[in-house]
PDB file of C-alpha atoms in Angstrom:
ATOM      1  CA  MET Q   1      31.749  24.074   1.229  1.00  0.00           C
ATOM      2  CA  THR Q   2      29.813  24.071  -2.036  1.00  0.00           C
ATOM      3  CA  LEU Q   3      26.136  24.824  -1.648  1.00  0.00           C
ATOM      4  CA  PHE Q   4      25.171  24.300  -5.278  1.00  0.00           C
ATOM      5  CA  ARG Q   5      26.208  21.535  -7.661  1.00  0.00           C
ATOM      6  CA  THR Q   6      26.522  22.953 -11.141  1.00  0.00           C
ATOM      7  CA  ALA Q   7      25.556  21.227 -14.365  1.00  0.00           C
ATOM      8  CA  PRO Q   8      26.390  22.483 -17.890  1.00  0.00           C
ATOM      9  CA  LEU Q   9      23.635  23.902 -20.070  1.00  0.00           C
ATOM     10  CA  HIS Q  10      23.008  22.369 -23.479  1.00  0.00           C
ATOM     11  CA  THR Q  11      25.312  19.417 -22.892  1.00  0.00           C
ATOM     12  CA  ASN Q  12      24.403  18.001 -26.295  1.00  0.00           C
ATOM     13  CA  CYS Q  13      25.659  21.051 -28.146  1.00  0.00           C
ATOM     14  CA  THR Q  14      28.620  21.007 -30.507  1.00  0.00           C
ATOM     15  CA  PRO Q  15      31.009  23.945 -31.130  1.00  0.00           C
ATOM     16  CA  HIS Q  16      28.940  24.811 -34.239  1.00  0.00           C
ATOM     17  CA  ASN Q  17      25.534  25.124 -32.575  1.00  0.00           C
ATOM     18  CA  ARG Q  18      26.341  26.537 -29.137  1.00  0.00           C
ATOM     19  CA  PRO Q  19      23.978  29.295 -27.981  1.00  0.00           C
ATOM     20  CA  ARG Q  20      25.007  32.864 -27.518  1.00  0.00           C
ATOM     21  CA  PHE Q  21      26.865  33.973 -24.363  1.00  0.00           C
ATOM     22  CA  TRP Q  22      28.119  30.374 -23.949  1.00  0.00           C
ATOM     23  CA  ASN Q  23      31.538  31.416 -22.623  1.00  0.00           C
ATOM     24  CA  GLN Q  24      30.049  33.912 -20.174  1.00  0.00           C
ATOM     25  CA  PHE Q  25      27.564  31.648 -18.377  1.00  0.00           C
ATOM     26  CA  ASN Q  26      27.971  28.004 -19.262  1.00  0.00           C
ATOM     27  CA  THR Q  27      26.733  26.674 -15.919  1.00  0.00           C
ATOM     28  CA  ILE Q  28      23.642  27.162 -13.758  1.00  0.00           C
ATOM     29  CA  PRO Q  29      23.183  25.578 -10.285  1.00  0.00           C
ATOM     30  CA  ASN Q  30      21.129  22.438 -10.929  1.00  0.00           C
ATOM     31  CA  THR Q  31      19.449  22.777  -7.532  1.00  0.00           C
ATOM     32  CA  ILE Q  32      17.536  25.774  -8.933  1.00  0.00           C
ATOM     33  CA  LEU Q  33      17.677  24.723 -12.580  1.00  0.00           C
ATOM     34  CA  PRO Q  34      13.965  23.694 -12.713  1.00  0.00           C
ATOM     35  CA  ALA Q  35      13.015  27.287 -11.955  1.00  0.00           C
ATOM     36  CA  PHE Q  36      14.750  28.481 -15.123  1.00  0.00           C
ATOM     37  CA  ASN Q  37      13.424  25.805 -17.432  1.00  0.00           C
ATOM     38  CA  PRO Q  38      11.367  28.364 -19.422  1.00  0.00           C
ATOM     39  CA  ILE Q  39      14.516  30.465 -19.883  1.00  0.00           C
ATOM     40  CA  VAL Q  40      16.600  27.518 -20.963  1.00  0.00           C
ATOM     41  CA  LEU Q  41      13.853  26.210 -23.251  1.00  0.00           C
ATOM     42  CA  PHE Q  42      13.596  29.507 -25.160  1.00  0.00           C
ATOM     43  CA  PHE Q  43      17.225  30.511 -24.794  1.00  0.00           C
ATOM     44  CA  LEU Q  44      17.681  31.834 -28.325  1.00  0.00           C
ATOM     45  CA  ILE Q  45      14.474  33.918 -28.436  1.00  0.00           C
ATOM     46  CA  ASN Q  46      15.191  37.455 -27.192  1.00  0.00           C
ATOM     47  CA  THR Q  47      11.721  38.779 -26.371  1.00  0.00           C
ATOM     48  CA  ASP Q  48      10.432  41.233 -23.844  1.00  0.00           C
ATOM     49  CA  GLU Q  49       8.280  38.576 -22.235  1.00  0.00           C
ATOM     50  CA  ILE Q  50      11.278  36.338 -21.445  1.00  0.00           C
ATOM     51  CA  ILE Q  51      13.336  39.200 -20.051  1.00  0.00           C
ATOM     52  CA  ASN Q  52      10.486  40.430 -17.839  1.00  0.00           C
ATOM     53  CA  LEU Q  53       9.786  36.910 -16.595  1.00  0.00           C
ATOM     54  CA  TYR Q  54      13.434  36.340 -15.816  1.00  0.00           C
ATOM     55  CA  HIS Q  55      13.723  39.607 -13.866  1.00  0.00           C
ATOM     56  CA  THR Q  56      10.598  38.661 -11.902  1.00  0.00           C
ATOM     57  CA  ILE Q  57      11.956  35.221 -10.987  1.00  0.00           C
ATOM     58  CA  ASN Q  58      15.373  36.677 -10.177  1.00  0.00           C
ATOM     59  CA  SER Q  59      13.954  39.321  -7.834  1.00  0.00           C
ATOM     60  CA  LEU Q  60      11.775  36.739  -6.071  1.00  0.00           C
ATOM     61  CA  PHE Q  61      14.794  34.482  -5.723  1.00  0.00           C
ATOM     62  CA  PHE Q  62      16.793  37.221  -3.979  1.00  0.00           C
ATOM     63  CA  GLN Q  63      13.819  37.960  -1.725  1.00  0.00           C
ATOM     64  CA  LEU Q  64      13.839  34.308  -0.773  1.00  0.00           C
ATOM     65  CA  LEU Q  65      17.543  34.534   0.004  1.00  0.00           C
ATOM     66  CA  ASP Q  66      16.900  37.568   2.217  1.00  0.00           C
ATOM     67  CA  GLY Q  67      14.339  35.498   4.103  1.00  0.00           C
ATOM     68  CA  ILE Q  68      16.882  32.858   5.126  1.00  0.00           C
ATOM     69  CA  THR Q  69      19.693  35.227   6.200  1.00  0.00           C
ATOM     70  CA  SER Q  70      18.547  34.617   9.754  1.00  0.00           C
ATOM     71  CA  PHE Q  71      20.469  31.359   9.444  1.00  0.00           C
ATOM     72  CA  PRO Q  72      23.994  32.879   9.185  1.00  0.00           C
ATOM     73  CA  PRO Q  73      25.933  30.009   7.586  1.00  0.00           C
ATOM     74  CA  VAL Q  74      23.413  29.736   4.773  1.00  0.00           C
ATOM     75  CA  GLY Q  75      23.258  33.470   4.085  1.00  0.00           C
ATOM     76  CA  ILE Q  76      27.037  33.939   4.155  1.00  0.00           C
ATOM     77  CA  HIS Q  77      27.788  31.036   1.836  1.00  0.00           C
ATOM     78  CA  ILE Q  78      24.986  31.816  -0.593  1.00  0.00           C
ATOM     79  CA  ARG Q  79      25.903  35.485  -0.900  1.00  0.00           C
ATOM     80  CA  SER Q  80      29.608  34.714  -1.264  1.00  0.00           C
ATOM     81  CA  TYR Q  81      28.700  32.255  -3.992  1.00  0.00           C
ATOM     82  CA  LEU Q  82      26.425  34.690  -5.828  1.00  0.00           C
ATOM     83  CA  LYS Q  83      29.183  37.290  -6.082  1.00  0.00           C
ATOM     84  CA  CYS Q  84      30.897  35.146  -8.690  1.00  0.00           C
ATOM     85  CA  SER Q  85      27.783  33.311  -9.849  1.00  0.00           C
ATOM     86  CA  PRO Q  86      27.045  33.060 -13.570  1.00  0.00           C
ATOM     87  CA  ILE Q  87      23.451  33.964 -12.710  1.00  0.00           C
ATOM     88  CA  LEU Q  88      24.468  37.577 -12.063  1.00  0.00           C
ATOM     89  CA  ARG Q  89      26.398  37.741 -15.335  1.00  0.00           C
ATOM     90  CA  PHE Q  90      23.406  36.131 -17.007  1.00  0.00           C
ATOM     91  CA  ASN Q  91      21.178  38.869 -15.532  1.00  0.00           C
ATOM     92  CA  ASN Q  92      23.508  41.666 -16.662  1.00  0.00           C
ATOM     93  CA  ALA Q  93      23.781  40.221 -20.136  1.00  0.00           C
ATOM     94  CA  PHE Q  94      20.021  40.051 -20.447  1.00  0.00           C
ATOM     95  CA  SER Q  95      19.684  43.621 -19.198  1.00  0.00           C
ATOM     96  CA  GLN Q  96      22.247  45.011 -21.619  1.00  0.00           C
ATOM     97  CA  LYS Q  97      21.230  42.924 -24.625  1.00  0.00           C
ATOM     98  CA  GLU Q  98      19.230  44.782 -27.218  1.00  0.00           C
ATOM     99  CA  ASN Q  99      15.909  43.303 -27.996  1.00  0.00           C
ATOM    100  CA  THR Q 100      16.520  42.627 -31.676  1.00  0.00           C
ATOM    101  CA  ASN Q 101      15.651  39.781 -34.007  1.00  0.00           C
ATOM    102  CA  LYS Q 102      12.349  39.007 -32.338  1.00  0.00           C
ATOM    103  CA  TRP Q 103      11.113  35.752 -33.768  1.00  0.00           C
ATOM    104  CA  GLY Q 104       7.646  36.032 -32.357  1.00  0.00           C
ATOM    105  CA  THR Q 105       5.882  36.299 -29.056  1.00  0.00           C
ATOM    106  CA  ILE Q 106       5.532  33.433 -26.585  1.00  0.00           C
ATOM    107  CA  THR Q 107       3.131  35.117 -24.214  1.00  0.00           C
ATOM    108  CA  GLU Q 108       0.714  32.175 -24.477  1.00  0.00           C
ATOM    109  CA  LEU Q 109       3.464  29.689 -23.535  1.00  0.00           C
ATOM    110  CA  ILE Q 110       4.943  31.405 -20.442  1.00  0.00           C
ATOM    111  CA  THR Q 111       2.375  32.710 -17.956  1.00  0.00           C
ATOM    112  CA  ARG Q 112       2.148  33.660 -14.341  1.00  0.00           C
ATOM    113  CA  GLU Q 113       1.477  30.055 -13.402  1.00  0.00           C
ATOM    114  CA  THR Q 114       4.908  29.172 -14.737  1.00  0.00           C
ATOM    115  CA  ALA Q 115       6.518  31.750 -12.464  1.00  0.00           C
ATOM    116  CA  THR Q 116       4.493  30.470  -9.468  1.00  0.00           C
ATOM    117  CA  VAL Q 117       5.537  26.874 -10.092  1.00  0.00           C
ATOM    118  CA  SER Q 118       9.144  27.966 -10.543  1.00  0.00           C
ATOM    119  CA  MET Q 119       9.141  29.769  -7.197  1.00  0.00           C
ATOM    120  CA  ASN Q 120       7.642  26.700  -5.486  1.00  0.00           C
ATOM    121  CA  VAL Q 121      10.502  24.661  -6.883  1.00  0.00           C
ATOM    122  CA  LEU Q 122      12.938  27.269  -5.572  1.00  0.00           C
ATOM    123  CA  ALA Q 123      11.389  27.131  -2.109  1.00  0.00           C
ATOM    124  CA  ASN Q 124      11.536  23.351  -1.982  1.00  0.00           C
ATOM    125  CA  SER Q 125      15.115  23.309  -3.202  1.00  0.00           C
ATOM    126  CA  THR Q 126      16.149  25.848  -0.569  1.00  0.00           C
ATOM    127  CA  ARG Q 127      14.349  23.895   2.164  1.00  0.00           C
ATOM    128  CA  LYS Q 128      16.161  20.715   1.120  1.00  0.00           C
ATOM    129  CA  LEU Q 129      19.423  22.637   1.067  1.00  0.00           C
ATOM    130  CA  ILE Q 130      18.950  23.767   4.661  1.00  0.00           C
ATOM    131  CA  ALA Q 131      17.971  20.245   5.701  1.00  0.00           C
ATOM    132  CA  GLU Q 132      21.144  18.872   4.143  1.00  0.00           C
ATOM    133  CA  MET Q 133      23.298  21.376   6.041  1.00  0.00           C
ATOM    134  CA  VAL Q 134      21.948  20.266   9.461  1.00  0.00           C
ATOM    135  CA  ASN Q 135      23.761  17.178  10.738  1.00  0.00           C
ATOM    136  CA  LEU Q 136      21.213  14.706  12.118  1.00  0.00           C
ATOM    137  CA  THR Q 137      23.527  11.713  12.405  1.00  0.00           C
ATOM    138  CA  THR Q 138      23.289  11.609  16.186  1.00  0.00           C
ATOM    139  CA  GLN Q 139      19.506  11.888  16.157  1.00  0.00           C
ATOM    140  CA  LYS Q 140      19.251   9.081  13.612  1.00  0.00           C
ATOM    141  CA  ARG Q 141      21.550   6.874  15.705  1.00  0.00           C
ATOM    142  CA  LEU Q 142      19.538   7.492  18.865  1.00  0.00           C
ATOM    143  CA  ALA Q 143      16.265   6.911  17.009  1.00  0.00           C
ATOM    144  CA  ALA Q 144      17.558   3.598  15.678  1.00  0.00           C
ATOM    145  CA  ALA Q 145      18.445   2.531  19.219  1.00  0.00           C
ATOM    146  CA  VAL Q 146      15.104   3.669  20.643  1.00  0.00           C
ATOM    147  CA  LEU Q 147      12.950   2.160  17.896  1.00  0.00           C
ATOM    148  CA  LYS Q 148      15.115  -0.987  17.769  1.00  0.00           C
ATOM    149  CA  CYS Q 149      15.904  -0.979  14.073  1.00  0.00           C
ATOM    150  CA  GLY Q 150      18.665   0.018  11.693  1.00  0.00           C
ATOM    151  CA  LYS Q 151      19.508   3.599  10.840  1.00  0.00           C
ATOM    152  CA  ARG Q 152      18.342   3.105   7.270  1.00  0.00           C
ATOM    153  CA  LYS Q 153      14.833   2.387   8.626  1.00  0.00           C
ATOM    154  CA  ILE Q 154      14.589   5.789  10.334  1.00  0.00           C
ATOM    155  CA  TRP Q 155      12.592   8.577   8.663  1.00  0.00           C
ATOM    156  CA  LEU Q 156      13.092  12.143   9.868  1.00  0.00           C
ATOM    157  CA  ASP Q 157      10.510  14.766   8.954  1.00  0.00           C
ATOM    158  CA  PRO Q 158      12.321  17.212   6.598  1.00  0.00           C
ATOM    159  CA  ASN Q 159       9.896  20.016   7.553  1.00  0.00           C
ATOM    160  CA  GLU Q 160      10.857  19.790  11.240  1.00  0.00           C
ATOM    161  CA  VAL Q 161      14.623  19.671  10.914  1.00  0.00           C
ATOM    162  CA  ASN Q 162      15.244  22.429  13.445  1.00  0.00           C
ATOM    163  CA  GLU Q 163      13.171  20.761  16.151  1.00  0.00           C
ATOM    164  CA  ILE Q 164      14.717  17.349  15.487  1.00  0.00           C
ATOM    165  CA  SER Q 165      18.232  18.813  15.609  1.00  0.00           C
ATOM    166  CA  THR Q 166      17.642  20.026  19.189  1.00  0.00           C
ATOM    167  CA  ALA Q 167      16.864  16.497  20.410  1.00  0.00           C
ATOM    168  CA  ASN Q 168      20.000  15.246  22.134  1.00  0.00           C
ATOM    169  CA  SER Q 169      18.637  12.527  24.405  1.00  0.00           C
ATOM    170  CA  ARG Q 170      16.683   9.327  24.082  1.00  0.00           C
ATOM    171  CA  GLN Q 171      13.774  10.824  25.968  1.00  0.00           C
ATOM    172  CA  ASN Q 172      13.481  13.626  23.418  1.00  0.00           C
ATOM    173  CA  ILE Q 173      13.706  11.091  20.616  1.00  0.00           C
ATOM    174  CA  ARG Q 174      10.853   9.098  22.180  1.00  0.00           C
ATOM    175  CA  LYS Q 175       8.737  12.237  22.324  1.00  0.00           C
ATOM    176  CA  LEU Q 176       9.430  13.069  18.686  1.00  0.00           C
ATOM    177  CA  ALA Q 177       8.596   9.506  17.707  1.00  0.00           C
ATOM    178  CA  LYS Q 178       5.331   9.766  19.636  1.00  0.00           C
ATOM    179  CA  ASP Q 179       4.511  13.039  17.861  1.00  0.00           C
ATOM    180  CA  GLY Q 180       5.235  11.474  14.459  1.00  0.00           C
ATOM    181  CA  LEU Q 181       8.303  13.517  13.563  1.00  0.00           C
ATOM    182  CA  ILE Q 182      10.448  10.383  13.642  1.00  0.00           C
ATOM    183  CA  ILE Q 183       8.998   7.232  12.088  1.00  0.00           C
ATOM    184  CA  LYS Q 184      10.244   3.701  11.734  1.00  0.00           C
ATOM    185  CA  LYS Q 185       9.835   2.756   8.077  1.00  0.00           C
ATOM    186  CA  PRO Q 186       7.753  -0.384   7.447  1.00  0.00           C
ATOM    187  CA  GLN Q 187       9.470  -3.576   6.478  1.00  0.00           C
ATOM    188  CA  ALA Q 188       9.837  -4.025   2.741  1.00  0.00           C
ATOM    189  CA  ILE Q 189       7.647  -6.754   1.323  1.00  0.00           C
ATOM    190  CA  HIS Q 190       9.519  -9.798   0.013  1.00  0.00           C
ATOM    191  CA  SER Q 191       6.924 -11.608  -2.028  1.00  0.00           C
ATOM    192  CA  ARG Q 192       6.946 -15.422  -2.251  1.00  0.00           C
ATOM    193  CA  TYR Q 193       4.422 -15.502  -5.097  1.00  0.00           C
ATOM    194  CA  ARG Q 194       6.990 -16.551  -7.687  1.00  0.00           C
ATOM    195  CA  VAL Q 195       8.420 -19.203  -5.350  1.00  0.00           C
ATOM    196  CA  ARG Q 196       5.010 -20.757  -4.775  1.00  0.00           C
ATOM    197  CA  GLU Q 197       4.298 -20.772  -8.493  1.00  0.00           C
ATOM    198  CA  LEU Q 198       7.623 -22.515  -9.194  1.00  0.00           C
ATOM    199  CA  LEU Q 199       7.066 -25.147  -6.496  1.00  0.00           C
ATOM    200  CA  ALA Q 200       3.568 -25.848  -7.794  1.00  0.00           C
ATOM    201  CA  ALA Q 201       5.011 -26.360 -11.270  1.00  0.00           C
ATOM    202  CA  LYS Q 202       7.740 -28.645  -9.897  1.00  0.00           C
ATOM    203  CA  ARG Q 203       5.112 -30.778  -8.178  1.00  0.00           C
ATOM    204  CA  LYS Q 204       3.632 -31.324 -11.602  1.00  0.00           C
ATOM    205  CA  GLY Q 205       7.036 -32.390 -12.892  1.00  0.00           C
ATOM    206  CA  ARG Q 206       8.117 -29.183 -14.614  1.00  0.00           C
ATOM    207  CA  HIS Q 207      11.630 -27.752 -14.310  1.00  0.00           C
ATOM    208  CA  THR Q 208      13.088 -31.073 -13.119  1.00  0.00           C
ATOM    209  CA  GLY Q 209      14.902 -32.284 -16.230  1.00  0.00           C
ATOM    210  CA  THR Q 210      18.551 -33.239 -16.501  1.00  0.00           C
ATOM    211  CA  GLY Q 211      19.555 -29.626 -16.992  1.00  0.00           C
ATOM    212  CA  LYS Q 212      18.066 -28.647 -13.623  1.00  0.00           C
ATOM    213  CA  ARG Q 213      19.766 -31.366 -11.555  1.00  0.00           C
ATOM    214  CA  HIS Q 214      22.906 -30.891  -9.465  1.00  0.00           C
ATOM    215  CA  GLY Q 215      24.481 -33.938  -7.806  1.00  0.00           C
ATOM    216  CA  THR Q 216      24.095 -37.667  -8.312  1.00  0.00           C
ATOM    217  CA  ALA Q 217      20.800 -39.477  -7.947  1.00  0.00           C
ATOM    218  CA  ASP Q 218      21.901 -41.005  -4.645  1.00  0.00           C
ATOM    219  CA  ALA Q 219      22.966 -37.580  -3.388  1.00  0.00           C
ATOM    220  CA  ARG Q 220      19.654 -36.002  -4.363  1.00  0.00           C
ATOM    221  CA  MET Q 221      17.640 -38.813  -2.723  1.00  0.00           C
ATOM    222  CA  PRO Q 222      19.716 -41.413  -0.794  1.00  0.00           C
ATOM    223  CA  THR Q 223      18.712 -45.031  -1.233  1.00  0.00           C
ATOM    224  CA  ALA Q 224      19.120 -45.568   2.510  1.00  0.00           C
ATOM    225  CA  VAL Q 225      16.400 -42.996   3.166  1.00  0.00           C
ATOM    226  CA  LEU Q 226      14.115 -44.669   0.642  1.00  0.00           C
ATOM    227  CA  TRP Q 227      14.771 -48.061   2.292  1.00  0.00           C
ATOM    228  CA  MET Q 228      13.940 -46.749   5.759  1.00  0.00           C
ATOM    229  CA  ARG Q 229      10.744 -45.114   4.550  1.00  0.00           C
ATOM    230  CA  ARG Q 230       9.615 -48.308   2.776  1.00  0.00           C
ATOM    231  CA  GLN Q 231      10.332 -50.530   5.779  1.00  0.00           C
ATOM    232  CA  ARG Q 232       8.482 -48.243   8.132  1.00  0.00           C
ATOM    233  CA  VAL Q 233       5.449 -48.160   5.847  1.00  0.00           C
ATOM    234  CA  LEU Q 234       5.357 -51.973   5.515  1.00  0.00           C
ATOM    235  CA  ARG Q 235       5.900 -52.638   9.218  1.00  0.00           C
ATOM    236  CA  ARG Q 236       3.247 -50.081  10.144  1.00  0.00           C
ATOM    237  CA  LEU Q 237       0.765 -51.901   7.893  1.00  0.00           C
ATOM    238  CA  LEU Q 238       1.637 -55.328   9.344  1.00  0.00           C
ATOM    239  CA  LYS Q 239       1.194 -54.031  12.877  1.00  0.00           C
ATOM    240  CA  LYS Q 240      -2.180 -52.529  11.977  1.00  0.00           C
ATOM    241  CA  TYR Q 241      -3.394 -55.793  10.390  1.00  0.00           C
ATOM    242  CA  ARG Q 242      -2.215 -57.852  13.324  1.00  0.00           C
ATOM    243  CA  GLU Q 243      -3.987 -55.648  15.870  1.00  0.00           C
ATOM    244  CA  SER Q 244      -7.214 -55.687  13.834  1.00  0.00           C
ATOM    245  CA  GLY Q 245      -7.125 -59.495  13.538  1.00  0.00           C
ATOM    246  CA  LYS Q 246      -6.746 -59.648   9.795  1.00  0.00           C
ATOM    247  CA  ILE Q 247      -3.583 -61.718  10.157  1.00  0.00           C
ATOM    248  CA  ASP Q 248      -2.374 -63.916  12.988  1.00  0.00           C
ATOM    249  CA  LYS Q 249       0.974 -63.731  14.710  1.00  0.00           C
ATOM    250  CA  HIS Q 250       2.424 -66.510  12.580  1.00  0.00           C
ATOM    251  CA  MET Q 251       1.619 -64.761   9.302  1.00  0.00           C
ATOM    252  CA  TYR Q 252       2.824 -61.463  10.836  1.00  0.00           C
ATOM    253  CA  HIS Q 253       6.224 -62.925  11.568  1.00  0.00           C
ATOM    254  CA  GLN Q 254       6.435 -64.522   8.147  1.00  0.00           C
ATOM    255  CA  LEU Q 255       5.546 -61.293   6.334  1.00  0.00           C
ATOM    256  CA  TYR Q 256       7.879 -59.283   8.596  1.00  0.00           C
ATOM    257  CA  LEU Q 257      10.834 -61.374   7.495  1.00  0.00           C
ATOM    258  CA  LYS Q 258       9.755 -61.201   3.850  1.00  0.00           C
ATOM    259  CA  SER Q 259       9.564 -57.381   4.083  1.00  0.00           C
ATOM    260  CA  LYS Q 260      13.060 -57.277   5.521  1.00  0.00           C
ATOM    261  CA  GLY Q 261      14.198 -59.522   2.671  1.00  0.00           C
ATOM    262  CA  ASN Q 262      13.067 -56.971   0.058  1.00  0.00           C
ATOM    263  CA  VAL Q 263      10.184 -59.099  -1.219  1.00  0.00           C
ATOM    264  CA  PHE Q 264       7.639 -56.264  -1.287  1.00  0.00           C
ATOM    265  CA  LYS Q 265       8.578 -53.086  -3.108  1.00  0.00           C
ATOM    266  CA  ASN Q 266       5.650 -51.050  -1.787  1.00  0.00           C
ATOM    267  CA  LYS Q 267       2.542 -51.131   0.351  1.00  0.00           C
ATOM    268  CA  ARG Q 268       0.238 -52.157  -2.494  1.00  0.00           C
ATOM    269  CA  VAL Q 269       2.241 -55.285  -3.258  1.00  0.00           C
ATOM    270  CA  LEU Q 270       2.199 -56.297   0.420  1.00  0.00           C
ATOM    271  CA  MET Q 271      -1.570 -55.853   0.646  1.00  0.00           C
ATOM    272  CA  GLU Q 272      -2.114 -57.934  -2.480  1.00  0.00           C
ATOM    273  CA  TYR Q 273       0.165 -60.641  -1.092  1.00  0.00           C
ATOM    274  CA  ILE Q 274      -1.786 -60.674   2.182  1.00  0.00           C
ATOM    275  CA  HIS Q 275      -5.100 -61.033   0.342  1.00  0.00           C
ATOM    276  CA  LYS Q 276      -3.765 -63.861  -1.791  1.00  0.00           C
ATOM    277  CA  ALA Q 277      -2.207 -65.586   1.216  1.00  0.00           C
ATOM    278  CA  LYS Q 278      -5.437 -65.371   3.165  1.00  0.00           C
ATOM    279  CA  ALA Q 279      -7.427 -66.686   0.189  1.00  0.00           C
ATOM    280  CA  GLU Q 280      -4.957 -69.519  -0.282  1.00  0.00           C
ATOM    281  CA  LYS Q 281      -5.101 -70.360   3.388  1.00  0.00           C
ATOM    282  CA  LEU Q 282      -8.878 -70.329   3.312  1.00  0.00           C
ATOM    283  CA  ARG Q 283      -8.923 -72.560   0.225  1.00  0.00           C
ATOM    284  CA  ALA Q 284      -6.473 -74.988   1.827  1.00  0.00           C
ATOM    285  CA  LYS Q 285      -8.641 -75.122   4.934  1.00  0.00           C
ATOM    286  CA  LEU Q 286     -11.714 -75.723   2.824  1.00  0.00           C
ATOM    287  CA  ILE Q 287      -9.977 -78.562   0.991  1.00  0.00           C
ATOM    288  CA  ALA Q 288      -8.816 -80.032   4.278  1.00  0.00           C
ATOM    289  CA  ASP Q 289     -12.329 -79.874   5.678  1.00  0.00           C
ATOM    290  CA  GLN Q 290     -13.709 -81.519   2.589  1.00  0.00           C
ATOM    291  CA  ALA Q 291     -11.091 -84.254   2.772  1.00  0.00           C
ATOM    292  CA  GLU Q 292     -11.850 -84.810   6.423  1.00  0.00           C
ATOM    293  CA  ALA Q 293     -15.570 -85.026   5.684  1.00  0.00           C
ATOM    294  CA  HIS Q 294     -14.925 -87.457   2.850  1.00  0.00           C
ATOM    295  CA  ARG Q 295     -12.719 -89.510   5.140  1.00  0.00           C
ATOM    296  CA  VAL Q 296     -15.377 -89.627   7.850  1.00  0.00           C
ATOM    297  CA  LYS Q 297     -18.025 -90.535   5.313  1.00  0.00           C
ATOM    298  CA  SER Q 298     -15.896 -93.300   3.837  1.00  0.00           C
ATOM    299  CA  LYS Q 299     -15.186 -94.702   7.269  1.00  0.00           C
ATOM    300  CA  ALA Q 300     -18.875 -94.730   8.125  1.00  0.00           C
ATOM    301  CA  ALA Q 301     -19.654 -96.476   4.845  1.00  0.00           C
ATOM    302  CA  ARG Q 302     -17.035 -99.130   5.526  1.00  0.00           C
ATOM    303  CA  GLU Q 303     -18.401 -99.704   9.010  1.00  0.00           C
ATOM    304  CA  ARG Q 304     -21.930-100.104   7.626  1.00  0.00           C
ATOM    305  CA  LYS Q 305     -20.695-102.535   5.009  1.00  0.00           C
ATOM    306  CA  LEU Q 306     -18.929-104.606   7.646  1.00  0.00           C
ATOM    307  CA  GLN Q 307     -22.032-104.582   9.787  1.00  0.00           C
ATOM    308  CA  ARG Q 308     -24.169-105.799   6.890  1.00  0.00           C
ATOM    309  CA  ALA Q 309     -21.695-108.509   6.069  1.00  0.00           C
ATOM    310  CA  ALA Q 310     -21.563-109.617   9.701  1.00  0.00           C
ATOM    311  CA  ALA Q 311     -25.362-109.661   9.937  1.00  0.00           C
ATOM    312  CA  LYS Q 312     -25.661-111.649   6.730  1.00  0.00           C
ATOM    313  CA  LYS Q 313     -23.090-114.132   7.886  1.00  0.00           C
ATOM    314  CA  GLU Q 314     -24.813-114.566  11.219  1.00  0.00           C
ATOM    315  CA  ALA Q 315     -28.166-115.078   9.524  1.00  0.00           C
ATOM    316  CA  PHE Q 316     -26.645-117.705   7.252  1.00  0.00           C
ATOM    317  CA  THR Q 317     -25.042-119.612  10.147  1.00  0.00           C
ATOM    318  CA  THR Q 318     -28.279-119.735  12.147  1.00  0.00           C
ATOM    319  CA  ALA Q 319     -30.281-121.074   9.181  1.00  0.00           C
ATOM    320  CA  GLU Q 320     -28.167-124.225   8.622  1.00  0.00           C
ATOM    321  CA  PRO Q 321     -28.922-126.108  11.927  1.00  0.00           C
ATOM    322  CA  GLN Q 322     -32.694-125.838  11.383  1.00  0.00           C
ATOM    323  CA  GLU Q 323     -32.421-127.774   8.177  1.00  0.00           C
TER     324      GLU Q 323
END
């Protein structure tokens, strides 16, 4: 079981510019590598400040290890690893190395705050290491069943690993979820902003050219569907006009058959045809009424003419015997 994953120092170095002691300690555990960033950054500068800072960090690191020996697996594995660790050889090499070729002091660059931050990084790394060693697969499975979601939606508090690891029943999981140690992650947002923008552009006619079309025109919009929609629109209009009294049942039937015969291509054409038909019908009625009135007037004039002729003839016949 490997507790630390190691990463090489100065990976961009060539055989000509490798730092000193390369063959003795070419790796440092990358789980605690952030703590030694000042050392790595000023690797070639052998100053008293660097050596003192390193010894301080190293002693605090071992004190931290002593603090977690109460958890036997961690203490055993860490100490067995440190026996052959390049950190110890690194420490011995620094202790035995003569402080020669000082290129200047870096007291202003490395301060106590750097050591404090480094130890915080060490503490967090060790805490994560302990959390990784505890197997919480069962707790995550039970939490997923209790909270009715997938296991990837379950969040376990990394600061309460020991308490969560003791939960071995659904009732305990419910209690931890109530206390906030186990949380169901919120659903990730899947925005439809870009979809709405694209549809709005398509309604304006964008993105609908020949390069964006798949399938024939009849497959994209069947002519049968267009026919049914047109017939329903026309028949709905005829029914509405008939019920409102704008057209009679005879005109309704005539226009119904014309619609079925594909005479009107849309609603506007049908409405214009109805207006023209009604105007033509009204004009024909007006002409018929005028003709009827003219006929009646002519008949009356003929009757008056006959009456005058008859009266004149009668007056003429009565005047002859008197003579």
